[in-house]
Coordinates of C-alpha atoms and ligand atoms in Angstrom, one line a residue:
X1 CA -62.8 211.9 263.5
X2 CA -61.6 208.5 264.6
X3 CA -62.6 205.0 264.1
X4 CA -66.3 204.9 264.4
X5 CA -66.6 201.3 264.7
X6 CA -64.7 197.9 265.7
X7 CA -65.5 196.7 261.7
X8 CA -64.0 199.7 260.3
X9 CA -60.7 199.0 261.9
X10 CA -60.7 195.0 261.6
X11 CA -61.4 195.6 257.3
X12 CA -58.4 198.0 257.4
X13 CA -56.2 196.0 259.2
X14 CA -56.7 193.1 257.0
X15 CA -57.1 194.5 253.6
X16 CA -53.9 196.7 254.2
X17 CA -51.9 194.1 255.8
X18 CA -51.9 194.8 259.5
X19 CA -52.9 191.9 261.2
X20 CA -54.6 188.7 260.0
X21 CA -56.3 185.7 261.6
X22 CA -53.8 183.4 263.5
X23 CA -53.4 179.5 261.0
X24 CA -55.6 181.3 259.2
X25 CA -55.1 178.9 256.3
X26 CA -56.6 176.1 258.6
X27 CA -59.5 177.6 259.4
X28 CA -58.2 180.2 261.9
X29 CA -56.9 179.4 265.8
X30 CA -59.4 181.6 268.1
X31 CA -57.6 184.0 270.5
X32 CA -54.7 183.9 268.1
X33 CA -53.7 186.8 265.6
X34 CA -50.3 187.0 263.7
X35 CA -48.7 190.5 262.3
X36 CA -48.7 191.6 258.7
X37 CA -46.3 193.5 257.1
X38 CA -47.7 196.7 258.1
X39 CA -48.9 195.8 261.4
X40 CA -45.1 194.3 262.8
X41 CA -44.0 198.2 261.3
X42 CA -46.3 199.7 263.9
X43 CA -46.4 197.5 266.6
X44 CA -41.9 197.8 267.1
X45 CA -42.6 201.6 266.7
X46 CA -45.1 201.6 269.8
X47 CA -43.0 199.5 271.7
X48 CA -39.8 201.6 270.6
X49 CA -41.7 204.8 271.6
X50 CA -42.2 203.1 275.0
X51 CA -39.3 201.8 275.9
X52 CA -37.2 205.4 274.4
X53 CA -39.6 207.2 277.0
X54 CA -39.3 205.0 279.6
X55 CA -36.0 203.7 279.6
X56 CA -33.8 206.0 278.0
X57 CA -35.5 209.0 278.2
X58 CA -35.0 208.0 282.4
X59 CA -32.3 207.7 284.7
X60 CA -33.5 205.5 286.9
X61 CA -34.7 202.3 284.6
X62 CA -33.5 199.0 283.2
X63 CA -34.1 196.6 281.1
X64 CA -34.9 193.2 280.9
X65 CA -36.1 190.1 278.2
X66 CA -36.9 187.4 280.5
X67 CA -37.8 183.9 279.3
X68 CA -41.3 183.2 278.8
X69 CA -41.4 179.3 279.9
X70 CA -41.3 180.0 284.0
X71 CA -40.4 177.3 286.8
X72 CA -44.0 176.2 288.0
X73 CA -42.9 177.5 291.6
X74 CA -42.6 181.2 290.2
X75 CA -46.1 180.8 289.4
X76 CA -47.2 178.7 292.6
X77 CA -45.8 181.5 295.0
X78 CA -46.3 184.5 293.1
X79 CA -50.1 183.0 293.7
X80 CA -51.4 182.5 290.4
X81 CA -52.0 178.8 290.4
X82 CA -54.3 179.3 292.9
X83 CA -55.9 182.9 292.3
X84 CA -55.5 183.4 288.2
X85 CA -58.7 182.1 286.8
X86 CA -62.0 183.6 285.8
X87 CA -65.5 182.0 286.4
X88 CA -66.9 179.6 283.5
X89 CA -70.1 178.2 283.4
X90 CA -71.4 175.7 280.9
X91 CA -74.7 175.1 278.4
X92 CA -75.5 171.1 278.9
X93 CA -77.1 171.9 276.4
X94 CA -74.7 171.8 273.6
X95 CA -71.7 171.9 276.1
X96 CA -70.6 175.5 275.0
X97 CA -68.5 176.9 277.7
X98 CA -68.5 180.8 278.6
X99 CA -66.9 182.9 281.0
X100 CA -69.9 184.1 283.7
X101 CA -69.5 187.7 283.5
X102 CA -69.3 188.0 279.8
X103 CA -72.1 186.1 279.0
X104 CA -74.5 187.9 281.4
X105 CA -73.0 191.2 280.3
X106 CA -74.6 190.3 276.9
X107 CA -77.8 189.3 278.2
X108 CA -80.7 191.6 277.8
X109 CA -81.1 194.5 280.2
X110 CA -84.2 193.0 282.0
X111 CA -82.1 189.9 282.2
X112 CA -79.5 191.1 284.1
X113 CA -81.8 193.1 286.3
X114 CA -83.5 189.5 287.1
X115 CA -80.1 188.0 288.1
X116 CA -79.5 190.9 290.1
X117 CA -82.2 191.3 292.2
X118 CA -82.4 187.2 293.2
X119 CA -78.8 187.7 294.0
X120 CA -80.0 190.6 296.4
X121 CA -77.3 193.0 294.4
X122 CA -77.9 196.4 292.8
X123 CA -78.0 196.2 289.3
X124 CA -75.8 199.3 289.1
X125 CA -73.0 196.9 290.7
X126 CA -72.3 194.6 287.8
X127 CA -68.7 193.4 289.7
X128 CA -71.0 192.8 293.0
X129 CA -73.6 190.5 290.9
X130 CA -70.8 189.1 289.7
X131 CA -69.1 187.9 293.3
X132 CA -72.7 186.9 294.6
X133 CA -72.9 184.4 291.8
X134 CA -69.7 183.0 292.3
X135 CA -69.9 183.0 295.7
X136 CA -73.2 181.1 295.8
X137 CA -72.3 178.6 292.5
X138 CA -75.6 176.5 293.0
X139 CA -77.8 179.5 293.4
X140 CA -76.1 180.8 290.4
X141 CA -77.2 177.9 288.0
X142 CA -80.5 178.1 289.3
X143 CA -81.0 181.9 289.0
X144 CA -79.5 182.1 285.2
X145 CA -82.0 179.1 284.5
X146 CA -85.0 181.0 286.1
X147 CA -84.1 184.9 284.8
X148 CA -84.2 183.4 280.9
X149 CA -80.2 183.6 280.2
X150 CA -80.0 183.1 276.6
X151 CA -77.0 180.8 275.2
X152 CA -75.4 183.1 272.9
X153 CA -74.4 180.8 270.6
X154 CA -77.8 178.9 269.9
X155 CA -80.4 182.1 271.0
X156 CA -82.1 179.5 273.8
X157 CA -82.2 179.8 277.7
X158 CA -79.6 177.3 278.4
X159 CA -79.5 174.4 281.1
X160 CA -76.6 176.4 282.9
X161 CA -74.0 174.0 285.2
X162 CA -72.5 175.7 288.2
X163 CA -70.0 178.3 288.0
X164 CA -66.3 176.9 288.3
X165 CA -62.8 179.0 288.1
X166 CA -61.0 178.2 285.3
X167 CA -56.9 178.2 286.0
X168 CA -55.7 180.5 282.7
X169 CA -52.2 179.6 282.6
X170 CA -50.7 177.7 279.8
X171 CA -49.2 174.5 281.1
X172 CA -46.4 172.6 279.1
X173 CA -44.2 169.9 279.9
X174 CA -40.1 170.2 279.7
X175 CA -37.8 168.1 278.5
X176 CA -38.7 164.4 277.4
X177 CA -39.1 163.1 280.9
X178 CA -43.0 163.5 281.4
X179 CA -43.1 162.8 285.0
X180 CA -45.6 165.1 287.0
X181 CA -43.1 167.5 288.2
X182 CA -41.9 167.7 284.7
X183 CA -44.1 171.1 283.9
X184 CA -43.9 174.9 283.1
X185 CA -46.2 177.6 282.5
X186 CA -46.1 179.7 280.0
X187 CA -46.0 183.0 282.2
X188 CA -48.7 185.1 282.6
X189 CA -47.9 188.4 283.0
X190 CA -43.8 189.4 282.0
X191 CA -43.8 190.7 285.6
X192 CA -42.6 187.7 287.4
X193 CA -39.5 187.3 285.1
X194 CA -38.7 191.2 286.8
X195 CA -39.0 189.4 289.9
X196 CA -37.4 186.6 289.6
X197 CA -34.3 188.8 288.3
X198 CA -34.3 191.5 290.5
X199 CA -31.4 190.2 293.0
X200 CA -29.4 189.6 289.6
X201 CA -30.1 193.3 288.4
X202 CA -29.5 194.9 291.5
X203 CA -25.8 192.9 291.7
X204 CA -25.1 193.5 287.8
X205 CA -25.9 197.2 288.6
X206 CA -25.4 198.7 291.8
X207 CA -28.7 200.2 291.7
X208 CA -30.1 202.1 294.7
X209 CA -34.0 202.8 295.2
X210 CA -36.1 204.1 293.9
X211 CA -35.4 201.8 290.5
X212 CA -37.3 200.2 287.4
X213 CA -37.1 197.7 285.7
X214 CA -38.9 197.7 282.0
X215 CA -39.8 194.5 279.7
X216 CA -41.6 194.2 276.8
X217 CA -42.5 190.7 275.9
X218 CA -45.1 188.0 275.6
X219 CA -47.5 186.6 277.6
X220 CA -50.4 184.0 277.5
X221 CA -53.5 183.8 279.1
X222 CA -55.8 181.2 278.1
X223 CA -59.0 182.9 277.9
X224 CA -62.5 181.7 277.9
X225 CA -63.9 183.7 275.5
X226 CA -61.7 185.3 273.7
X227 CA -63.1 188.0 271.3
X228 CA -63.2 191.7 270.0
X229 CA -60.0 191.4 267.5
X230 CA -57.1 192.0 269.1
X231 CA -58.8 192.9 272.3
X232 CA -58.6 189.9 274.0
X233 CA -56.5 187.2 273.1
X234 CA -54.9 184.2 274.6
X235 CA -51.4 185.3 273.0
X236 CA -50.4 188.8 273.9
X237 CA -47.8 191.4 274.7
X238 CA -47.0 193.5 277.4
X239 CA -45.0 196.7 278.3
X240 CA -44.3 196.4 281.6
X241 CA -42.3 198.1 284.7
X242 CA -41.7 197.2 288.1
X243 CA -40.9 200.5 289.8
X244 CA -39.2 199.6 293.4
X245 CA -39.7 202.2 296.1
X246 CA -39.4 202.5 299.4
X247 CA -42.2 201.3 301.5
X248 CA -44.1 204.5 302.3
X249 CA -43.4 206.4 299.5
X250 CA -45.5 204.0 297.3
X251 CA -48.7 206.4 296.8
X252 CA -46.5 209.0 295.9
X253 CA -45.0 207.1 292.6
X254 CA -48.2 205.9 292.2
X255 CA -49.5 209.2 291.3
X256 CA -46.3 210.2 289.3
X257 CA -46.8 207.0 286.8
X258 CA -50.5 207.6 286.7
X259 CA -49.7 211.1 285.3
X260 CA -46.2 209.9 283.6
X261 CA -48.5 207.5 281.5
X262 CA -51.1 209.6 280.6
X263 CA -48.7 212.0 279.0
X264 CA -47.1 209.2 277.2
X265 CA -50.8 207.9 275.3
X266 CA -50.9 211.6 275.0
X267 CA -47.7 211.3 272.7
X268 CA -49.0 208.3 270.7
X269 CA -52.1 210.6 269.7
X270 CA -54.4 208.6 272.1
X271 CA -56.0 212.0 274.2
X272 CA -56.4 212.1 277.7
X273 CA -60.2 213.0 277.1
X274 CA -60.4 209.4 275.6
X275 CA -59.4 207.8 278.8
X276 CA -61.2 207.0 282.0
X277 CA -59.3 207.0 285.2
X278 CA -60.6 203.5 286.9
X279 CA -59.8 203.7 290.8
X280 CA -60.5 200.0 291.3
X281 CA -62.8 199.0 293.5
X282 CA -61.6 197.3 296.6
X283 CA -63.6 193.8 295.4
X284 CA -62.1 193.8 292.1
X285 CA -58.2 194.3 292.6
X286 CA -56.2 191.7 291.8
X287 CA -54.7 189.5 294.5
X288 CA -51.4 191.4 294.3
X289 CA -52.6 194.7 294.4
X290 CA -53.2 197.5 297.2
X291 CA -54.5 200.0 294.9
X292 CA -54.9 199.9 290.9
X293 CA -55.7 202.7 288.6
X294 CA -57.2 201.4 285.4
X295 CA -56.9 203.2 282.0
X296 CA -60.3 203.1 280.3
X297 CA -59.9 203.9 276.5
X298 CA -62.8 204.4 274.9
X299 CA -62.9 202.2 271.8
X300 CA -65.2 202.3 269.0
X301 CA -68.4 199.5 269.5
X302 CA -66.9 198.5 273.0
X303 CA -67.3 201.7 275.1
X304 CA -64.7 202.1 277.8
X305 CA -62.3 199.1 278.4
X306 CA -59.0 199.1 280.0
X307 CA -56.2 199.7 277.9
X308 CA -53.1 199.6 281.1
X309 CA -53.5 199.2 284.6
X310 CA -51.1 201.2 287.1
X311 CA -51.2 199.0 290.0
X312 CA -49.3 199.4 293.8
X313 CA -48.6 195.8 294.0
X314 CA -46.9 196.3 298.0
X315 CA -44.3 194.2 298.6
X316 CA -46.7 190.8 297.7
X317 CA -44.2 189.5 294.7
X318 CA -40.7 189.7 296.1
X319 CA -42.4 189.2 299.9
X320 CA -44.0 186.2 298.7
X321 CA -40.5 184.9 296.6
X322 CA -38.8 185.6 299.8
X323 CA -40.6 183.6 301.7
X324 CA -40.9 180.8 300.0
X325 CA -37.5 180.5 299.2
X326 CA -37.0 180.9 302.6
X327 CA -39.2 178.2 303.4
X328 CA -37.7 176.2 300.8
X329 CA -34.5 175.8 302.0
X330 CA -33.4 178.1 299.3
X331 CA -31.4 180.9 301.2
X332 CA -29.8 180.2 304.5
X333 CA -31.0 181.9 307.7
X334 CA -28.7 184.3 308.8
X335 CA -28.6 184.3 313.1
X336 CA -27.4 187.6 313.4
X337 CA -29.7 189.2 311.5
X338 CA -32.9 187.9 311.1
X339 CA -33.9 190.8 308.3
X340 CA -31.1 189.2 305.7
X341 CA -33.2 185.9 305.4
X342 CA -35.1 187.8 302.7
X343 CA -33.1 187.0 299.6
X344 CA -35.0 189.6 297.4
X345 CA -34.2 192.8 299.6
X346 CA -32.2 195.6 299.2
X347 CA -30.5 198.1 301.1
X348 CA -32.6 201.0 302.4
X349 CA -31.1 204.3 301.2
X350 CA -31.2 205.8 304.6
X351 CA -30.7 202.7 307.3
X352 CA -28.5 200.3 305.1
X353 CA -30.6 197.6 306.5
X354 CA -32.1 195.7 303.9
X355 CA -36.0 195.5 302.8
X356 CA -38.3 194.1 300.9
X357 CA -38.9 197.2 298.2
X358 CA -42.8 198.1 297.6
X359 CA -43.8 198.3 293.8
X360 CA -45.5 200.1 291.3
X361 CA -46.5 198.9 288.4
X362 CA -47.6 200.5 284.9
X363 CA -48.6 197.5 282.6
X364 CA -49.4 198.2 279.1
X365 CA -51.5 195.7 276.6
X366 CA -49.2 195.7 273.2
X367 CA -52.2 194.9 271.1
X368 CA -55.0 197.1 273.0
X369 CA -52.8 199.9 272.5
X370 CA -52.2 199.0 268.3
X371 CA -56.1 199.2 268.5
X372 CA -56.1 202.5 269.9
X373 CA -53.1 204.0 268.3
X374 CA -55.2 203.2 265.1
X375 CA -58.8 204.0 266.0
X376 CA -57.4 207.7 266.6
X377 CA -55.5 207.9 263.8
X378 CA -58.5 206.2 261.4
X379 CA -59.8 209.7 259.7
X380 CA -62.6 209.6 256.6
X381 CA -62.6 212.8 254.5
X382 CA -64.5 214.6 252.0
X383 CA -61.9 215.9 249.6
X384 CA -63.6 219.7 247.8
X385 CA -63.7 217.7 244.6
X386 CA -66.3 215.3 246.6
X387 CA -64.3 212.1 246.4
X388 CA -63.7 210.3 249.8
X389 CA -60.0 209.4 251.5
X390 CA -59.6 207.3 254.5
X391 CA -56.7 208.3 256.1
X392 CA -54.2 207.0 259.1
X393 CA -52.9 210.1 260.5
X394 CA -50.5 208.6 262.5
X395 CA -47.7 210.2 264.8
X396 CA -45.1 210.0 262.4
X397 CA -42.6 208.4 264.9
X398 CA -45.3 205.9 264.8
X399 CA -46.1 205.6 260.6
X400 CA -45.3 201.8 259.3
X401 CA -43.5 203.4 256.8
X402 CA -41.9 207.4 256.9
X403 CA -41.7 207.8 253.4
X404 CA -42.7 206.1 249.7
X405 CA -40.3 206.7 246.8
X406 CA -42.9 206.5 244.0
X407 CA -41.2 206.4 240.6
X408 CA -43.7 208.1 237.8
X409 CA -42.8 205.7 235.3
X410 CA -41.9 202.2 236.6
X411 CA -40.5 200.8 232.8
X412 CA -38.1 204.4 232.7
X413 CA -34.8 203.3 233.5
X414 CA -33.5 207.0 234.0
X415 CA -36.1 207.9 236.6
X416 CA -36.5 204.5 238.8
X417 CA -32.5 204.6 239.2
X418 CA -32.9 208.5 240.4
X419 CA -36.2 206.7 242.3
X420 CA -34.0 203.4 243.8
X421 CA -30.9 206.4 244.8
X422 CA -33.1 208.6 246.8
X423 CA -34.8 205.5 248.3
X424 CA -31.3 204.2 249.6
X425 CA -30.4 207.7 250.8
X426 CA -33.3 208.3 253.2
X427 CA -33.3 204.3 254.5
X428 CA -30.1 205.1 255.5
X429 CA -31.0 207.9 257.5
X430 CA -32.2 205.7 260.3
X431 CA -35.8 207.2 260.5
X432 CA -37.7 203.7 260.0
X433 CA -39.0 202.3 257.0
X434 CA -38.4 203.8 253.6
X435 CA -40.3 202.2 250.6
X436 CA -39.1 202.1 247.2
X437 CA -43.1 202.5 245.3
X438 CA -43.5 201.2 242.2
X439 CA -46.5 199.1 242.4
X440 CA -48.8 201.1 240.4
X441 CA -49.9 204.2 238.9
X442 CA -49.3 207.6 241.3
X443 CA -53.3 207.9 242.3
X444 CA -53.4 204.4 243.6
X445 CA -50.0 204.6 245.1
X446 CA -51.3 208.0 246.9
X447 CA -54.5 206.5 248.1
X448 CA -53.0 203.1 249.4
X449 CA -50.1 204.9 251.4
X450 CA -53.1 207.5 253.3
X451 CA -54.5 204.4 254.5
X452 CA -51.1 202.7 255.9
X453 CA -50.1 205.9 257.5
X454 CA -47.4 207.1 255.2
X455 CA -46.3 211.3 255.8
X456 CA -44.7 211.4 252.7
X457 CA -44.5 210.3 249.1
X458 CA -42.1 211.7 246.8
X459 CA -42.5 211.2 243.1
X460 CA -39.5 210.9 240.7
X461 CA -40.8 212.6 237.5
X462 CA -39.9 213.2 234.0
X463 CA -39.1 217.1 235.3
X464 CA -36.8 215.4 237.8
X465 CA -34.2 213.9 235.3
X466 CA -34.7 216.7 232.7
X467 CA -37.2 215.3 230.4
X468 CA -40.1 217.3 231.2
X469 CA -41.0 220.7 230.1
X470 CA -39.4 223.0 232.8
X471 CA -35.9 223.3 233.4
X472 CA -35.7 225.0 236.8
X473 CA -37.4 221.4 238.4
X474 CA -34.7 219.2 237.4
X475 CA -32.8 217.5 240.2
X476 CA -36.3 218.2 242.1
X477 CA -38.8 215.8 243.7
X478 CA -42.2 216.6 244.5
X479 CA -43.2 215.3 248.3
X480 CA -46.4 215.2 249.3
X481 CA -47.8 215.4 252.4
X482 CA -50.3 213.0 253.4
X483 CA -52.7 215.3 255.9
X484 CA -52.7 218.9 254.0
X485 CA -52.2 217.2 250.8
X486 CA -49.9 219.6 249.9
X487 CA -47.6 219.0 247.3
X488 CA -44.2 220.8 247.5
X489 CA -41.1 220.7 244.9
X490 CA -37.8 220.1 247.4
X491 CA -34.0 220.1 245.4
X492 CA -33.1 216.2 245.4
X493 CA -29.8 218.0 247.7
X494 CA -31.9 219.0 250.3
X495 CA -34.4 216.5 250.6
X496 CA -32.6 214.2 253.3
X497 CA -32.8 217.3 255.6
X498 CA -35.8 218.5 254.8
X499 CA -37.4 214.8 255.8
X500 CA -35.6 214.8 258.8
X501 CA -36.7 218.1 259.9
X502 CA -40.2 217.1 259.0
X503 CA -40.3 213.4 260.6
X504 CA -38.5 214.4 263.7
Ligands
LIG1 N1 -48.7 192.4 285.4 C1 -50.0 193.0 285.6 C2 -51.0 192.5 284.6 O1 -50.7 191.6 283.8 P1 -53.4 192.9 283.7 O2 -54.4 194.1 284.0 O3 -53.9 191.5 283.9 O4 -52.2 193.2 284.7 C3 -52.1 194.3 281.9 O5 -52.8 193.2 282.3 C4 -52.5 194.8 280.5 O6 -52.3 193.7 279.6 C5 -54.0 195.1 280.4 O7 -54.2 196.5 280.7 C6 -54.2 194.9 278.9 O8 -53.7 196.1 278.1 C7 -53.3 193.8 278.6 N2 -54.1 192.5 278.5 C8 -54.4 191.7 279.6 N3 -55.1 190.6 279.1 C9 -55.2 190.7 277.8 C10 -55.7 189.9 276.8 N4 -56.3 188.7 277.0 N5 -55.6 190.3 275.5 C11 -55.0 191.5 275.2 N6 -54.4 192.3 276.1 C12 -54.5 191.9 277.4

């Protein structure tokens, strides 16, 4: 059974090593969480699992690592100074700032009907309540004021200030000259690096439509209230892909990656019957978007919240670039034909003449999807003798670490060499992580590596280097496998391919 609650997994990612509180040792940075040992393990296996599906495993993808700093005109035309912000509204109270819709989402039921029916909405419509209040600001401060909402953080009915957008890009100034022109952003979302670049791919590659380009990278969004571990956080990752069609065809490839990604969280142990499909209502898309599909995992305390969103984003980003850097001066306007203005076109596959490509665009939440990968995998079991094992049962392709070389005697120098030789030969294998054990006695060792995730131990014992009582197991290992428990004697000469055979 998986995770049954947010606690659950937050105690096992920090007791094991998986993720810890970002400057934790100065009292912790909110919004900001850093990777442990274990957790940097997983996270480069989900991220290698989806760029091996969806970039080798393709024909018709590249890749890209853009920069994360962006010109602040990427971000002006591409429209999110104007459009990216969410609504805050603020306690004069005690000046405690929250974002509108989370902190009536945690209001009382009778609450929230209250809001609702003074903003003339349906209180089955939370998105519409939510548009009426920031569409009316001044009616909205009265209206929390009147209905009772409570101020989270002190339990009163605050004195609540108009509702505002709140711009949540990172600014940052470049270079030492701090004149007012002298600013980036930290970007966003990783897409606009993809379209920023996709003139320079096209050239470097001769590619043809219909083409994607994949990135996995950081981005930062500085949230209002950040919360829920790992959830939501100011800095994040994404796996993203721009998938350029031609215009027309777009609904089409929308359907293929709507089903293409639900068979890959299928492969990462995260089941389709744990999903939602989200078809975004019209009201909520984001200003780029002509249709979105939201994927709705459900995660343990917080219900259903998205985990990717599959979005047709038109021809908005590289229509928008074009046009500014037409406007700009940036590309010179060619008489003769008025299409080749547009610097970020590309050839039509049947015509020749160029266009602006439509797009659609699977983005992936890094860190939502290391919360789901281990809320399914989090199992408790009652063993027959009545003791009780938590257990990651991880995809193995997935595990933090493939196998542990467990040594029975740590101070035996004839079985920790066998132990340290067998460790070396599997690393070098190429399967991921191999961990040389010796840490403390075989039970512990057993019960720490069913909590990380680990498919296989394999003890060196006395047997093994002919000190024990039967002769036919030297030059054996037992391995043991970490969901049947079963315990197996495999010839030291065999056990390479055997854990191959196994992990792959
Ligand atoms: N380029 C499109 C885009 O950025 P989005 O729906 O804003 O779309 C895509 O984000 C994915 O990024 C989400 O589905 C989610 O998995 C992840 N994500 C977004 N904001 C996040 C945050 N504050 N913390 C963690 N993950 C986040």
């Amino acid at each position: 059974m998986p995770a049954q609650s947010m606690e659950e997994l937050v105690s096992l990612c920090k007791r094991r090593g998986f993720i810890f509180q970002g400057s934790e040792i100065y009292g912790g940075l909110q919004g900001f969480y850093d990777y442990g040992p274990l957790g940097v393990e997983l996270k480069n296996n989900i991220k290698a699992a989806w760029w091996r599906s969806n970039v080798y495993e393709r024909d018709d993808m590249e890749g890209l690592d853009a920069s994360i700093i962006m010109h602040r005109m990427v971000l002006r035309h591409s429209g999110h100074e104007a459009t990216f912000s969410d609504p805050m509204i603020d306690n004069k109270k005690n000046n405690k700032r929250y974002r509108l819709d989370h902190l009536l989402k945690d209001q009382k039921a009778d609450v929230i009907a209250k809001v609702a029916a003074e903003m003339g909405e349906s209180v089955d419509n939370f998105a519409a309540v939510v548009a009426a209040l920031n569409a009316q600001p001044a009616k909205a401060s009265e209206v929390f004021k009147t209905a009772g909402v409570r101020d989270p953080f002190s339990g009163e009915v605050g004195d609540w200030t108009e509702p505002k957008p709140f711009n949540m890009m990172f600014k940052t100034t470049i270079g030492p000259v701090a004149d007012d022109e002298s600013y980036g952003y930290l970007r966003p979302e990783t897409a606009q690096g993809i379209f920023t670049n996709f003139k320079n791919v096209v050239d470097s590659t001769s590619r043809r439509l219909p083409f994607g380009i994949a990135q996995i990278g950081k981005a930062f969004r500085n949230e209002i209230t950040p919360r829920n571990f790992i959830f939501r956080v100011r800095e994040l990752e994404q796996m993203e892909i721009e998938f350029f069609v031609v215009p027309g065809t777009d609904e089409e490839w929308h359907e293929h990656w709507l089903e293409k990604r639900l068979k890959w969280w299928e492969d990462q142990g995260v089941p389709r019957g744990k999903i939602e499909i989200l078809d975004v209502p019209k009201e909520d898309l984001a200003h780029y978007s002509k249709r979105t599909y939201d994927l709705m995992y459900d995660y343990p305390t917080l219900g259903h919240e998205e985990i990717e969103g599959i979005a047709n984003r038109s021809d908005y980003d590289l229509g928008s670039h074009t046009k500014s850097q037409s406007e700009l001066g940036l590309v010179a306007k060619v008489e003769e034909n008025a299409d080749s203005i547009a610097k970020l076109t590309i050839p039509h596959p049947e015509t020749n003449k160029p266009v602006v490509p439509f797009v659609i665009e699977p983005s992936a939440g890094v860190d939502r999807a290391m919360l789901a990968v281990l809320s399914e995998a989090f199992t408790k079991e009652t063993l027959e003798n009545g003791s009780e094992r938590i257990v990651l049962k991880l995809k193995p392709h997935l595990a933090p670490i493939k196998v542990a070389v467990i040594p029975l005697a740590r101070n035996k120098e004839e079985i920790t060499s066998v132990a340290k030789q067998i460790k070396g030969e599997l690393q070098s294998l190429g399967l991921g992580r191999v961990l040389y054990e010796d840490s403390g006695n075989i039970g512990k060792a057993y019960r720490r590596h069913d909590e990380v995730g680990t498919p296989y131990c394999v003890t060196v014992d006395f047997d093994t280097v002919g000190k024990g009582e039967d002769p036919a197991l030297v030059d054996t290992v037992t391995v043991r496998d970490r969901d049947t428990l079963a315990q197996e004697r495999v010839k030291i000469s065999e056990l390479a391919q055997w854990i191959q055979a196994k992990l792959r």
